[in-house]
Coordinates of N, CA and C in Angstrom, one line a residue:
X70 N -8.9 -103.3 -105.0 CA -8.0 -103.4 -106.1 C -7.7 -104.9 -106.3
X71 N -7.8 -105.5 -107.5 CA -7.5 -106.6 -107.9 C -6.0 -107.2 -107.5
X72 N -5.6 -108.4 -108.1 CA -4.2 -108.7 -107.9 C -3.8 -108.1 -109.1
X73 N -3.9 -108.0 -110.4 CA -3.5 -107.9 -111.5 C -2.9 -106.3 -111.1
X74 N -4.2 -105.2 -111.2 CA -4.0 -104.1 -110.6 C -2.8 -103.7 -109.5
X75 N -2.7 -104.5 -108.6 CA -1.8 -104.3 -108.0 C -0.6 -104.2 -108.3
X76 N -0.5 -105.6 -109.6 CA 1.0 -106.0 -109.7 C 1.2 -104.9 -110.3
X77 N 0.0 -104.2 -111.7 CA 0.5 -102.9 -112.5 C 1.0 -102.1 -111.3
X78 N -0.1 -101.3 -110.8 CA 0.5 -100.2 -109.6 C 2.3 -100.6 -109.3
X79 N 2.5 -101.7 -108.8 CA 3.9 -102.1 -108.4 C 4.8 -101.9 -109.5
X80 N 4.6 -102.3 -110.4 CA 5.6 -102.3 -111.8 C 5.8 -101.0 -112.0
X81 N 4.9 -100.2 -112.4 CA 4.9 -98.8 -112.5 C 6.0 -97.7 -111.5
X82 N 5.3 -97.9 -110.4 CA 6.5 -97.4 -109.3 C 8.1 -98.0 -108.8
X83 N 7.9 -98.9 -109.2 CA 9.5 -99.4 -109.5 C 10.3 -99.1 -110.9
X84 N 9.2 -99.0 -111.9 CA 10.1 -98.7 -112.9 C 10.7 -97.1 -112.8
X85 N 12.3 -97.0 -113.6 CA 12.7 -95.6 -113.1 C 12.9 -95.5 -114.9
X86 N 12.6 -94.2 -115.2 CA 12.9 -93.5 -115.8 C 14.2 -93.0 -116.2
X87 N 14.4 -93.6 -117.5 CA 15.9 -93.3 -117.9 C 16.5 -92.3 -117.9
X88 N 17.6 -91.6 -117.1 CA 18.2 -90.3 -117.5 C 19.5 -90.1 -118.3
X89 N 19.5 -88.7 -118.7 CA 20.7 -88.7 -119.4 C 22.0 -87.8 -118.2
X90 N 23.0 -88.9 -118.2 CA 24.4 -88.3 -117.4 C 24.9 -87.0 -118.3
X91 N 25.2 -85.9 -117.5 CA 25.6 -84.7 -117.9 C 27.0 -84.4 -117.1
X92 N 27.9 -84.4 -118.0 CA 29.3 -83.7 -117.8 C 30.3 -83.7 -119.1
X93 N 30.2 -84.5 -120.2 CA 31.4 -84.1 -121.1 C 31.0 -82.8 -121.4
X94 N 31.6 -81.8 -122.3 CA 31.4 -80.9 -123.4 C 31.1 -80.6 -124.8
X95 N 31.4 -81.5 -125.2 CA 30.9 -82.1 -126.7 C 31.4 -83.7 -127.0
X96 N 30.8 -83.6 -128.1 CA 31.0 -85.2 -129.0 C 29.8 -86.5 -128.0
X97 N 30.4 -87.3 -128.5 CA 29.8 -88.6 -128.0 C 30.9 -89.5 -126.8
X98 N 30.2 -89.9 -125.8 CA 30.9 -90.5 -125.0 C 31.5 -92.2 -125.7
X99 N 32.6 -92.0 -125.3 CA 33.7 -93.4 -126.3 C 33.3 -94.5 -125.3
X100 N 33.2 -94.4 -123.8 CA 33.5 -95.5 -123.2 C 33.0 -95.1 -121.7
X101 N 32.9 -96.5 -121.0 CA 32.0 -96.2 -120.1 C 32.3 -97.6 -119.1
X102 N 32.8 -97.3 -117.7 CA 33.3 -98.0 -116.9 C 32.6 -98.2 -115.2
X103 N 31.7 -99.4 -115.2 CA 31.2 -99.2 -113.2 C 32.5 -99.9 -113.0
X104 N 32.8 -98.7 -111.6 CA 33.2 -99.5 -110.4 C 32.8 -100.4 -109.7
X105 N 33.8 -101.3 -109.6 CA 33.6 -102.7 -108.5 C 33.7 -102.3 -107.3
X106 N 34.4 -101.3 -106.9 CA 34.7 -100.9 -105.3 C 33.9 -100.1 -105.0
X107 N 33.4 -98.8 -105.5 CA 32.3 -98.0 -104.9 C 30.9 -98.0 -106.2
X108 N 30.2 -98.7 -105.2 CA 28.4 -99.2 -105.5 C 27.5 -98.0 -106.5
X109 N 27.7 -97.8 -107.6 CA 26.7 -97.1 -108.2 C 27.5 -95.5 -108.9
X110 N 28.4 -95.8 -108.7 CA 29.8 -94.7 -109.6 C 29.9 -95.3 -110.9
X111 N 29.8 -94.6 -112.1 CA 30.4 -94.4 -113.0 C 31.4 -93.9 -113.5
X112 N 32.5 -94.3 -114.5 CA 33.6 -93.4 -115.3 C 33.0 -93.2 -116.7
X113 N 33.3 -92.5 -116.8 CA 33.0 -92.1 -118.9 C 34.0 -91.6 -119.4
X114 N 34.5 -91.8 -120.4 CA 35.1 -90.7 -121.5 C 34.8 -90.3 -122.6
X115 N 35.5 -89.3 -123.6 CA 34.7 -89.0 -124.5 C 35.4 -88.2 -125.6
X116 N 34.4 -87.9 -126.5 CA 35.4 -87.0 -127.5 C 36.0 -86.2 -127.1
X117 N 35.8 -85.7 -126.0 CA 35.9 -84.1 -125.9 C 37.2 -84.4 -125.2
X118 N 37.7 -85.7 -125.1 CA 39.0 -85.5 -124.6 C 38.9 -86.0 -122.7
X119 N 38.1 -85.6 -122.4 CA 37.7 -85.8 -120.9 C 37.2 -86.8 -119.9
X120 N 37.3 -87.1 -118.6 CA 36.6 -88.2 -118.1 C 36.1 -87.5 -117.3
X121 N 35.1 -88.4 -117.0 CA 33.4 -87.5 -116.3 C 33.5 -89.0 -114.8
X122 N 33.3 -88.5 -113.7 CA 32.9 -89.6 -112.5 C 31.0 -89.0 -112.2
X123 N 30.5 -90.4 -112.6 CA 29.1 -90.3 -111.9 C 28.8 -91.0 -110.9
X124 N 28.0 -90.3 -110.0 CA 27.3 -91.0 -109.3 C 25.7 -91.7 -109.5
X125 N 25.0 -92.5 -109.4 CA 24.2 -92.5 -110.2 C 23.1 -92.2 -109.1
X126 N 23.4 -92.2 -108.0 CA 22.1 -91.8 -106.8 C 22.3 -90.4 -107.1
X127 N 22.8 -89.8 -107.3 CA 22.8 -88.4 -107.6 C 22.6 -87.8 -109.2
X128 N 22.0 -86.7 -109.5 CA 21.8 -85.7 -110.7 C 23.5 -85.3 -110.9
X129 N 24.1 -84.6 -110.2 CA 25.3 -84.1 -110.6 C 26.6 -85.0 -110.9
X130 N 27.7 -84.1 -111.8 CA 28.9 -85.2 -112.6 C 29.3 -85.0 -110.9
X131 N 30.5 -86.1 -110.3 CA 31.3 -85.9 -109.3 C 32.7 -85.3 -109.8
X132 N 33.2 -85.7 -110.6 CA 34.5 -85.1 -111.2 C 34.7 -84.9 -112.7
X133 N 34.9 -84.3 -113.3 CA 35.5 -84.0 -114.5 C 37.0 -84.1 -114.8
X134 N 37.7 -84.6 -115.5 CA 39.2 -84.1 -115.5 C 39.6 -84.2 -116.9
X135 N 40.1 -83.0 -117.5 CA 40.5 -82.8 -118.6 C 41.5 -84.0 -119.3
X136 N 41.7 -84.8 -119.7 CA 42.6 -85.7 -119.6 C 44.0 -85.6 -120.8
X137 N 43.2 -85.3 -122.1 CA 43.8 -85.6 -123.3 C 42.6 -84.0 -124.3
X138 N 43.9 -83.6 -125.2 CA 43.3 -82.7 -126.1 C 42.9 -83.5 -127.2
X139 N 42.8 -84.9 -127.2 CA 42.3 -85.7 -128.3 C 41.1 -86.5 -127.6
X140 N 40.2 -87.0 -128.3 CA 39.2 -88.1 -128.0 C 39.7 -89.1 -127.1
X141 N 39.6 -89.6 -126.5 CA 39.5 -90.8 -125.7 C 39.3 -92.3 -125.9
X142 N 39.8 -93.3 -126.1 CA 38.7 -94.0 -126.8 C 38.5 -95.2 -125.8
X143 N 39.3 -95.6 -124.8 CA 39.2 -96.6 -123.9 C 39.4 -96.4 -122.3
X144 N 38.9 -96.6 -121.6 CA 39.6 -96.5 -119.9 C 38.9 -97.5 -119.7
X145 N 40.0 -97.7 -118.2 CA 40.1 -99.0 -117.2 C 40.5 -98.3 -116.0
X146 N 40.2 -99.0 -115.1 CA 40.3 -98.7 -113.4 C 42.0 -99.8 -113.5
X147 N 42.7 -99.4 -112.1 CA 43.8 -100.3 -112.2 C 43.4 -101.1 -110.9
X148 N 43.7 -102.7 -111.7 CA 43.2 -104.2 -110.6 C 43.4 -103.5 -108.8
X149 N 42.6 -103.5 -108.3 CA 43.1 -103.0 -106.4 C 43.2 -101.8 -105.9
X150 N 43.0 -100.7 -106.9 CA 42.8 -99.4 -106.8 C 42.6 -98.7 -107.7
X151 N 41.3 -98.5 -107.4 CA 40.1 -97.6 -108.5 C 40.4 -96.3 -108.3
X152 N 41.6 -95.9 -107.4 CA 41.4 -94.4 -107.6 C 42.5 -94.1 -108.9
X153 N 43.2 -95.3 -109.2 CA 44.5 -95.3 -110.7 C 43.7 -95.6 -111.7
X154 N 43.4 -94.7 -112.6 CA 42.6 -94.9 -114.0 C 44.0 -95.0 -115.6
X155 N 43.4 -96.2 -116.1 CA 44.3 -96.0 -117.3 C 43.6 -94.9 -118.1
X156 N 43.7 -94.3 -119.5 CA 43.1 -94.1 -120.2 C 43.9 -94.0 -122.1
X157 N 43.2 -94.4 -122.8 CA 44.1 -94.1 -124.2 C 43.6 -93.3 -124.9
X158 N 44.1 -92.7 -125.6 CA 43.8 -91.5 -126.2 C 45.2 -91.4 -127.5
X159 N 44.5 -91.6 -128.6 CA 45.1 -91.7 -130.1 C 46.1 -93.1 -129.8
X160 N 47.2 -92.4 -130.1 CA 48.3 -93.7 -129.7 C 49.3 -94.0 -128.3
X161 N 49.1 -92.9 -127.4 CA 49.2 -92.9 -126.1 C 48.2 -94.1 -125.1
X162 N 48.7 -94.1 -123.9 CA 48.3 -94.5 -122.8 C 49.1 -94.0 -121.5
X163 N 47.5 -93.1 -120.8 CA 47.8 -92.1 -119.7 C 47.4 -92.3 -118.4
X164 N 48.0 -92.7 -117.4 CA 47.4 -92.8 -116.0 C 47.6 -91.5 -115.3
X165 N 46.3 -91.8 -114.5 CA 45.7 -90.6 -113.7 C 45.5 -90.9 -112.3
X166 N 45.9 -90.4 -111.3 CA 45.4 -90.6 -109.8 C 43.9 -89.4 -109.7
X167 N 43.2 -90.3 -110.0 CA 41.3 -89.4 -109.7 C 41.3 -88.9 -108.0
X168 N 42.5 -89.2 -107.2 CA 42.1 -88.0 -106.0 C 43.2 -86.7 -106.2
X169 N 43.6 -86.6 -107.0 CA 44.2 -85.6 -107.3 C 42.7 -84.6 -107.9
X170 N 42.1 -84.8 -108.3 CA 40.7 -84.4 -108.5 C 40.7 -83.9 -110.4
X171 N 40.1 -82.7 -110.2 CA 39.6 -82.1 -111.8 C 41.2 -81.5 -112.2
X172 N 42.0 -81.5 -111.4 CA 43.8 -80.8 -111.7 C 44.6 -81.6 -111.6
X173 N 44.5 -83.2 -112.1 CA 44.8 -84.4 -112.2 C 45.9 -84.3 -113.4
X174 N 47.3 -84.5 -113.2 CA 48.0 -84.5 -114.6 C 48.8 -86.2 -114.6
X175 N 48.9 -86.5 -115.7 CA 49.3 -87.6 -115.9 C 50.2 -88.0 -115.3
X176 N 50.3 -89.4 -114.7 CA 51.1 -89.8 -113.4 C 52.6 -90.4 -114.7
X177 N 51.6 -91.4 -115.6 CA 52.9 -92.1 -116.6 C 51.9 -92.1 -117.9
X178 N 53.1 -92.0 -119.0 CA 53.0 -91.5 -120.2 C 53.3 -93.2 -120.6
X179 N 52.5 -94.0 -121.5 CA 53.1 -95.0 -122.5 C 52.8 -94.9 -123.7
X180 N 54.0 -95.0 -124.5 CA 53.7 -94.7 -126.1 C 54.4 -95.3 -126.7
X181 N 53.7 -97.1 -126.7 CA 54.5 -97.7 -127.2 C 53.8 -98.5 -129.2
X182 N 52.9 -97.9 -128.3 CA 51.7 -98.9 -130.1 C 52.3 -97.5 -130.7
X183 N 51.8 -97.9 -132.4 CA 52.1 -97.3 -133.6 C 50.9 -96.6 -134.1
X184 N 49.9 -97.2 -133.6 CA 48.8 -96.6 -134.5 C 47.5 -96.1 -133.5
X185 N 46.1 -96.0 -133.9 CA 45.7 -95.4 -132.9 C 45.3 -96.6 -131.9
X186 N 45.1 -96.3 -130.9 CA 44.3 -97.8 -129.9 C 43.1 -97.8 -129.9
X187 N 42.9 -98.8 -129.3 CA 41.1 -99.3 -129.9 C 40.7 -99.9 -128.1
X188 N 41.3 -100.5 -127.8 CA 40.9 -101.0 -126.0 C 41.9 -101.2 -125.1
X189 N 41.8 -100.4 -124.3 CA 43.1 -100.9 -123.1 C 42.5 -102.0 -121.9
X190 N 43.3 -102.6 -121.5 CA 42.9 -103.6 -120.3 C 43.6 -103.7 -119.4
X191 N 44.1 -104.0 -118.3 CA 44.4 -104.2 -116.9 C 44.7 -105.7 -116.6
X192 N 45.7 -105.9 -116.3 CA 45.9 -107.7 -115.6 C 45.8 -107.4 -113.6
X193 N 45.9 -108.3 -113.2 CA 45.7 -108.1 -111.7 C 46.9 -108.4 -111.5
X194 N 48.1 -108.5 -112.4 CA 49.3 -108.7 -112.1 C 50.2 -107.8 -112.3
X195 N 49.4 -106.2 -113.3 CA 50.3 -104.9 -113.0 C 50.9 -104.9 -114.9
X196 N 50.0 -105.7 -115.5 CA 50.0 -105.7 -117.3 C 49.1 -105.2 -117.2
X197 N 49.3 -103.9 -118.6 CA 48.7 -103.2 -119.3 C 48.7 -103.6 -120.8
X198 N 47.5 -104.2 -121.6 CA 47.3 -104.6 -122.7 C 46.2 -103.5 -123.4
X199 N 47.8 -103.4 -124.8 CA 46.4 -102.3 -125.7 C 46.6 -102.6 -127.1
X200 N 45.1 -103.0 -128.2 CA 44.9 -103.4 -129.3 C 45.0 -102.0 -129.6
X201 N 45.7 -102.1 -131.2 CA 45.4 -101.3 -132.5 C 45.2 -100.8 -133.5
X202 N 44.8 -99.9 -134.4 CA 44.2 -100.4 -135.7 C 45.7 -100.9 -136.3
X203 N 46.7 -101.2 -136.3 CA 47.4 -102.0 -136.6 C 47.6 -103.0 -136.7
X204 N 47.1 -104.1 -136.0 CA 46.6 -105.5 -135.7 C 47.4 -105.6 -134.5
X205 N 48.5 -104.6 -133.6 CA 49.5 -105.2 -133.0 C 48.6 -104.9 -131.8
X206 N 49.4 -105.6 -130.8 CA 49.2 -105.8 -129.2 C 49.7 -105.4 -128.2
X207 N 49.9 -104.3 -127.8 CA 51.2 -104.3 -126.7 C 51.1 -104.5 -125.5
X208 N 51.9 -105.3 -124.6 CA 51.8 -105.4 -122.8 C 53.0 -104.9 -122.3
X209 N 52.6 -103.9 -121.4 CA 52.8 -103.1 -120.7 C 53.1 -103.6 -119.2
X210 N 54.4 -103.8 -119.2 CA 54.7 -104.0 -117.3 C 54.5 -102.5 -116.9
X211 N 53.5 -102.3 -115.8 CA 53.4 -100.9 -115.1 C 54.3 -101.2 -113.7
X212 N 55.1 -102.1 -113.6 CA 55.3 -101.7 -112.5 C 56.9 -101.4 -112.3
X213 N 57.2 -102.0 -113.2 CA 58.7 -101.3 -113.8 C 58.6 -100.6 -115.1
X214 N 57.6 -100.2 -115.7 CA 56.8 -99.3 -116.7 C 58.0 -99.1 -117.8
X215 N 57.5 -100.4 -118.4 CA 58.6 -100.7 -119.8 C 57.5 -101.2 -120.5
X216 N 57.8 -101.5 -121.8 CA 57.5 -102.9 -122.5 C 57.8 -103.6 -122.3
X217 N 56.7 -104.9 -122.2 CA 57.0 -106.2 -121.5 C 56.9 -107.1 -122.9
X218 N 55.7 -107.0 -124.0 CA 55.8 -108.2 -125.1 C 54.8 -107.3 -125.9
X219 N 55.3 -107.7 -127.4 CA 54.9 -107.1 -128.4 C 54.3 -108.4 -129.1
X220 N 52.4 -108.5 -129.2 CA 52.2 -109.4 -130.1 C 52.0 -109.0 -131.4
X221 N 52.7 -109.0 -132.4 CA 52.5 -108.1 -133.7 C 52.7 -109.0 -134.7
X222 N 51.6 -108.5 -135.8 CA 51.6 -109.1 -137.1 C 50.7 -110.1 -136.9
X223 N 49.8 -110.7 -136.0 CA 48.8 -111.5 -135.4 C 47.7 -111.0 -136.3
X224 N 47.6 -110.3 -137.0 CA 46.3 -110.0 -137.3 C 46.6 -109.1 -138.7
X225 N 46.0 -109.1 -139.8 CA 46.3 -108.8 -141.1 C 45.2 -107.2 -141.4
X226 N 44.4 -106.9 -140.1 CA 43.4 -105.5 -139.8 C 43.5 -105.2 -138.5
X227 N 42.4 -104.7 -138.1 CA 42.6 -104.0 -136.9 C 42.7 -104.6 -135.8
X228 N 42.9 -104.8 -134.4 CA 42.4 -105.4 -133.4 C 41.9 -104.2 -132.9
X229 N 40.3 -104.5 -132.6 CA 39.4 -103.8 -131.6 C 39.5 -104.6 -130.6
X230 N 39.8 -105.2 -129.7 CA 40.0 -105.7 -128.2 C 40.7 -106.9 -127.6
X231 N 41.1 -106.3 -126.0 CA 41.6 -106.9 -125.4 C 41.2 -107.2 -124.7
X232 N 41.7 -108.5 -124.2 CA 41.3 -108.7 -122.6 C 42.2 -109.5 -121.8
X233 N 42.1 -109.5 -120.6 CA 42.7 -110.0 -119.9 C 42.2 -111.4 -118.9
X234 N 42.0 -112.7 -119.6 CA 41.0 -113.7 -118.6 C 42.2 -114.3 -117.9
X235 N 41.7 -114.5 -116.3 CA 42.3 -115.0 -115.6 C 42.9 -116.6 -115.6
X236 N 43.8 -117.2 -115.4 CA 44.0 -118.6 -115.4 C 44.2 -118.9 -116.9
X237 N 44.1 -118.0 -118.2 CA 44.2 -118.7 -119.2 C 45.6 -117.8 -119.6
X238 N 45.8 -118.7 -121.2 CA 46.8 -118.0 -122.2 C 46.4 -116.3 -122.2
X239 N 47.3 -115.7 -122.6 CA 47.0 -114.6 -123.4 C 46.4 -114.5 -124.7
X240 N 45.3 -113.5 -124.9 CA 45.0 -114.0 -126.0 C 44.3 -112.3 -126.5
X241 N 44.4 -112.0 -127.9 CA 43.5 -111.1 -128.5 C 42.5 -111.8 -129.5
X242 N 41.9 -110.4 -130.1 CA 41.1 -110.9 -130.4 C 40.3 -109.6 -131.7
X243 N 40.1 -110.3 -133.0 CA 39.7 -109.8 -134.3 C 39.1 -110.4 -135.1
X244 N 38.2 -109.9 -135.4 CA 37.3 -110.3 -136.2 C 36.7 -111.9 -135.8
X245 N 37.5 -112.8 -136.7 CA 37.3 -114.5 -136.7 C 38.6 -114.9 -136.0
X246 N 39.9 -113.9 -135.9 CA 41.3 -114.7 -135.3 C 41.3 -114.5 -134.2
X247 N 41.8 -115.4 -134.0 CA 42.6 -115.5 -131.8 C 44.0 -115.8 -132.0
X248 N 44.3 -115.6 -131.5 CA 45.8 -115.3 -131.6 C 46.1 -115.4 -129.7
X249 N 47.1 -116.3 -129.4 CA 47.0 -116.7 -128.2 C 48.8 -116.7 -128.2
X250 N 49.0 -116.5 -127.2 CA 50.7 -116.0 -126.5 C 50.5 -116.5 -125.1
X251 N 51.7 -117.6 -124.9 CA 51.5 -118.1 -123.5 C 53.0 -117.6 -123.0
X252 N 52.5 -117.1 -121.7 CA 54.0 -116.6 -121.1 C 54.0 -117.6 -120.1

Protein backbone atom coordinates (compact mmCIF):
# COMPACT_ATOMS: atom_id res chain seq x y z
CA UNK A 1 0.00 0.00 0.00
CA UNK A 2 1.34 3.37 -0.99
CA UNK A 3 1.71 6.42 1.49
CA UNK A 4 -1.03 8.36 -0.27
CA UNK A 5 -3.33 5.12 0.17
CA UNK A 6 -2.66 4.85 3.47
CA UNK A 7 -3.29 8.37 4.47
CA UNK A 8 -6.93 7.77 2.40
CA UNK A 9 -7.57 4.42 4.38
CA UNK A 10 -6.77 6.65 7.66
CA UNK A 11 -8.99 9.59 6.78
CA UNK A 12 -11.75 7.48 5.99
CA UNK A 13 -11.87 5.58 9.31
CA UNK A 14 -11.51 8.49 11.40
CA UNK A 15 -14.05 10.31 9.68
CA UNK A 16 -17.51 9.81 11.68
CA UNK A 17 -20.57 10.12 10.16
CA UNK A 18 -22.92 12.72 11.14
CA UNK A 19 -25.93 11.75 13.29
CA UNK A 20 -29.12 13.11 14.02
CA UNK A 21 -29.82 13.64 18.14
CA UNK A 22 -33.28 12.25 18.92
CA UNK A 23 -35.47 13.46 21.92
CA UNK A 24 -37.63 16.73 21.39
CA UNK A 25 -41.23 16.00 20.01
CA UNK A 26 -41.87 18.36 17.45
CA UNK A 27 -40.65 21.68 15.89
CA UNK A 28 -37.07 22.72 15.48
CA UNK A 29 -34.47 22.77 18.19
CA UNK A 30 -33.97 26.83 19.33
CA UNK A 31 -30.74 26.25 21.08
CA UNK A 32 -27.98 24.17 21.91
CA UNK A 33 -25.47 24.14 24.86
CA UNK A 34 -21.88 21.73 25.59
CA UNK A 35 -20.99 21.36 28.95
CA UNK A 36 -17.76 22.48 30.28
CA UNK A 37 -17.90 20.08 33.31
CA UNK A 38 -18.97 16.80 31.88
CA UNK A 39 -16.86 15.89 28.45
CA UNK A 40 -19.20 15.23 25.45
CA UNK A 41 -22.97 16.14 27.05
CA UNK A 42 -25.18 18.19 25.35
CA UNK A 43 -28.37 20.51 26.33
CA UNK A 44 -30.94 21.39 23.61
CA UNK A 45 -34.18 23.03 23.59
CA UNK A 46 -36.86 23.50 21.48
CA UNK A 47 -40.19 24.37 20.17
CA UNK A 48 -41.83 21.82 21.67
CA UNK A 49 -41.23 23.52 24.85
CA UNK A 50 -38.61 20.94 26.21
CA UNK A 51 -34.93 20.34 27.05
CA UNK A 52 -33.28 17.19 25.85
CA UNK A 53 -29.62 16.08 27.72
CA UNK A 54 -27.23 14.23 25.22
CA UNK A 55 -24.77 12.24 25.49
CA UNK A 56 -22.85 12.10 22.50
CA UNK A 57 -20.87 8.67 23.07
CA UNK A 58 -24.14 7.24 23.28
CA UNK A 59 -27.39 6.82 20.65
CA UNK A 60 -29.95 7.55 23.50
CA UNK A 61 -31.47 11.28 24.92
CA UNK A 62 -30.14 11.09 28.80
CA UNK A 63 -32.99 13.29 30.06
CA UNK A 64 -35.91 14.99 28.71
CA UNK A 65 -37.81 17.57 30.91
CA UNK A 66 -40.82 19.21 29.93
CA UNK A 67 -39.86 22.69 30.82
CA UNK A 68 -42.37 25.38 29.37
CA UNK A 69 -45.84 24.83 27.30
CA UNK A 70 -44.24 27.55 24.96
CA UNK A 71 -41.06 27.23 22.74
CA UNK A 72 -37.90 27.80 24.30
CA UNK A 73 -35.71 30.05 22.83
CA UNK A 74 -32.41 30.29 24.94
CA UNK A 75 -30.59 28.18 27.81
CA UNK A 76 -27.49 28.49 29.89
CA UNK A 77 -25.86 26.26 32.47
CA UNK A 78 -25.41 28.36 35.84
CA UNK A 79 -21.31 29.67 36.15
CA UNK A 80 -20.00 26.41 38.90
CA UNK A 81 -22.93 24.25 38.55
CA UNK A 82 -24.12 22.64 35.54
CA UNK A 83 -26.70 20.75 37.23
CA UNK A 84 -28.73 24.68 37.54
CA UNK A 85 -29.98 25.38 34.02
CA UNK A 86 -31.51 28.82 33.13
CA UNK A 87 -33.93 28.67 30.36
CA UNK A 88 -36.41 31.42 28.55
CA UNK A 89 -39.31 30.77 27.27
CA UNK A 90 -41.64 33.85 25.70
CA UNK A 91 -41.05 36.50 28.28
CA UNK A 92 -40.18 34.42 31.39
CA UNK A 93 -36.98 33.04 32.67
CA UNK A 94 -37.09 29.51 34.39
CA UNK A 95 -34.41 27.63 36.45
CA UNK A 96 -34.36 24.00 36.71
CA UNK A 97 -32.23 21.66 39.09
CA UNK A 98 -31.52 18.65 36.00
CA UNK A 99 -31.01 16.12 39.04
CA UNK A 100 -34.36 16.43 39.94
CA UNK A 101 -34.50 14.51 36.56
CA UNK A 102 -37.58 14.45 33.70
CA UNK A 103 -40.08 15.69 37.06
CA UNK A 104 -38.03 18.80 37.31
CA UNK A 105 -40.37 21.83 38.16
CA UNK A 106 -39.10 25.28 38.25
CA UNK A 107 -36.85 26.18 41.05
CA UNK A 108 -37.43 30.37 40.27
CA UNK A 109 -39.73 32.09 38.13
CA UNK A 110 -38.33 35.72 36.56
CA UNK A 111 -40.60 37.88 34.70
CA UNK A 112 -39.12 40.86 34.42
CA UNK A 113 -38.61 41.88 30.42
CA UNK A 114 -41.78 43.01 28.56
CA UNK A 115 -41.55 41.35 25.46
CA UNK A 116 -40.47 38.05 24.14
CA UNK A 117 -36.48 37.18 24.94
CA UNK A 118 -34.16 36.45 22.40
CA UNK A 119 -30.76 35.18 24.74
CA UNK A 120 -30.18 34.63 28.22
CA UNK A 121 -26.61 34.64 29.83
CA UNK A 122 -25.04 33.85 33.11
CA UNK A 123 -22.20 36.07 34.89
CA UNK A 124 -19.83 34.08 37.24
CA UNK A 125 -20.91 36.53 39.74
CA UNK A 126 -24.70 35.17 40.04
CA UNK A 127 -26.19 37.96 37.03
CA UNK A 128 -28.62 36.79 34.84
CA UNK A 129 -28.78 38.89 31.53
CA UNK A 130 -31.68 38.72 28.99
CA UNK A 131 -32.16 40.68 25.53
CA UNK A 132 -35.59 41.42 24.00
CA UNK A 133 -37.48 42.05 20.97
CA UNK A 134 -37.94 45.30 22.81
CA UNK A 135 -34.43 46.60 22.63
CA UNK A 136 -34.34 46.34 26.58
CA UNK A 137 -31.87 44.39 28.77
CA UNK A 138 -32.50 42.98 31.97
CA UNK A 139 -29.87 41.82 34.90
CA UNK A 140 -30.98 39.72 37.11
CA UNK A 141 -29.30 39.29 40.66
CA UNK A 142 -30.08 35.35 41.31
CA UNK A 143 -28.84 35.44 44.39
CA UNK A 144 -31.16 37.69 46.13
CA UNK A 145 -33.38 37.02 42.90
CA UNK A 146 -34.62 40.72 42.23
CA UNK A 147 -33.89 43.01 39.50
CA UNK A 148 -30.61 44.32 39.67
CA UNK A 149 -30.48 46.94 36.36
CA UNK A 150 -32.67 47.71 33.51
CA UNK A 151 -30.73 48.77 30.36
CA UNK A 152 -33.70 50.13 28.29
CA UNK A 153 -34.24 52.24 25.39
CA UNK A 154 -30.51 51.30 24.19
CA UNK A 155 -31.70 50.15 21.12
CA UNK A 156 -34.53 51.62 18.71
CA UNK A 157 -35.32 47.29 17.55
CA UNK A 158 -34.63 44.20 18.86
CA UNK A 159 -31.76 43.03 20.85
CA UNK A 160 -30.88 39.43 19.86
CA UNK A 161 -27.93 39.01 22.38
CA UNK A 162 -26.21 38.97 25.37
CA UNK A 163 -23.22 38.40 26.85
CA UNK A 164 -21.42 38.36 29.61
CA UNK A 165 -17.26 39.15 28.97
CA UNK A 166 -15.21 38.92 31.76
CA UNK A 167 -12.98 41.95 33.04
CA UNK A 168 -14.92 44.30 30.78
CA UNK A 169 -18.07 46.94 30.88
CA UNK A 170 -21.23 45.52 30.41
CA UNK A 171 -22.29 45.63 27.22
CA UNK A 172 -25.24 44.39 24.65
CA UNK A 173 -25.46 44.16 21.54
CA UNK A 174 -27.76 44.93 18.07
CA UNK A 175 -27.42 45.07 14.95
CA UNK A 176 -24.46 47.99 14.47
CA UNK A 177 -25.15 49.45 18.39
CA UNK A 178 -23.20 48.59 21.62
CA UNK A 179 -24.47 50.09 24.18
CA UNK A 180 -22.14 49.66 27.25
CA UNK A 181 -23.24 50.13 31.20
CA UNK A 182 -20.34 50.16 33.60
CA UNK A 183 -21.28 49.15 37.13
Amino acid sequence: MSETETAAAAATSTERKPRRLRGHKKGAVTCCVASSARPGVVASSGEDGCLCWFDLRTKDVLLTIEAANKPISSICFKSGNEDHVYVSAGNEILSFDIRMGSQSKPLETYNYNRDEINQIAVSSKGYLAAADDSGDIKIVNTTQKCLYKRLREAHTSICSSVQFIPWRPWTGYCYCSLFLCFI
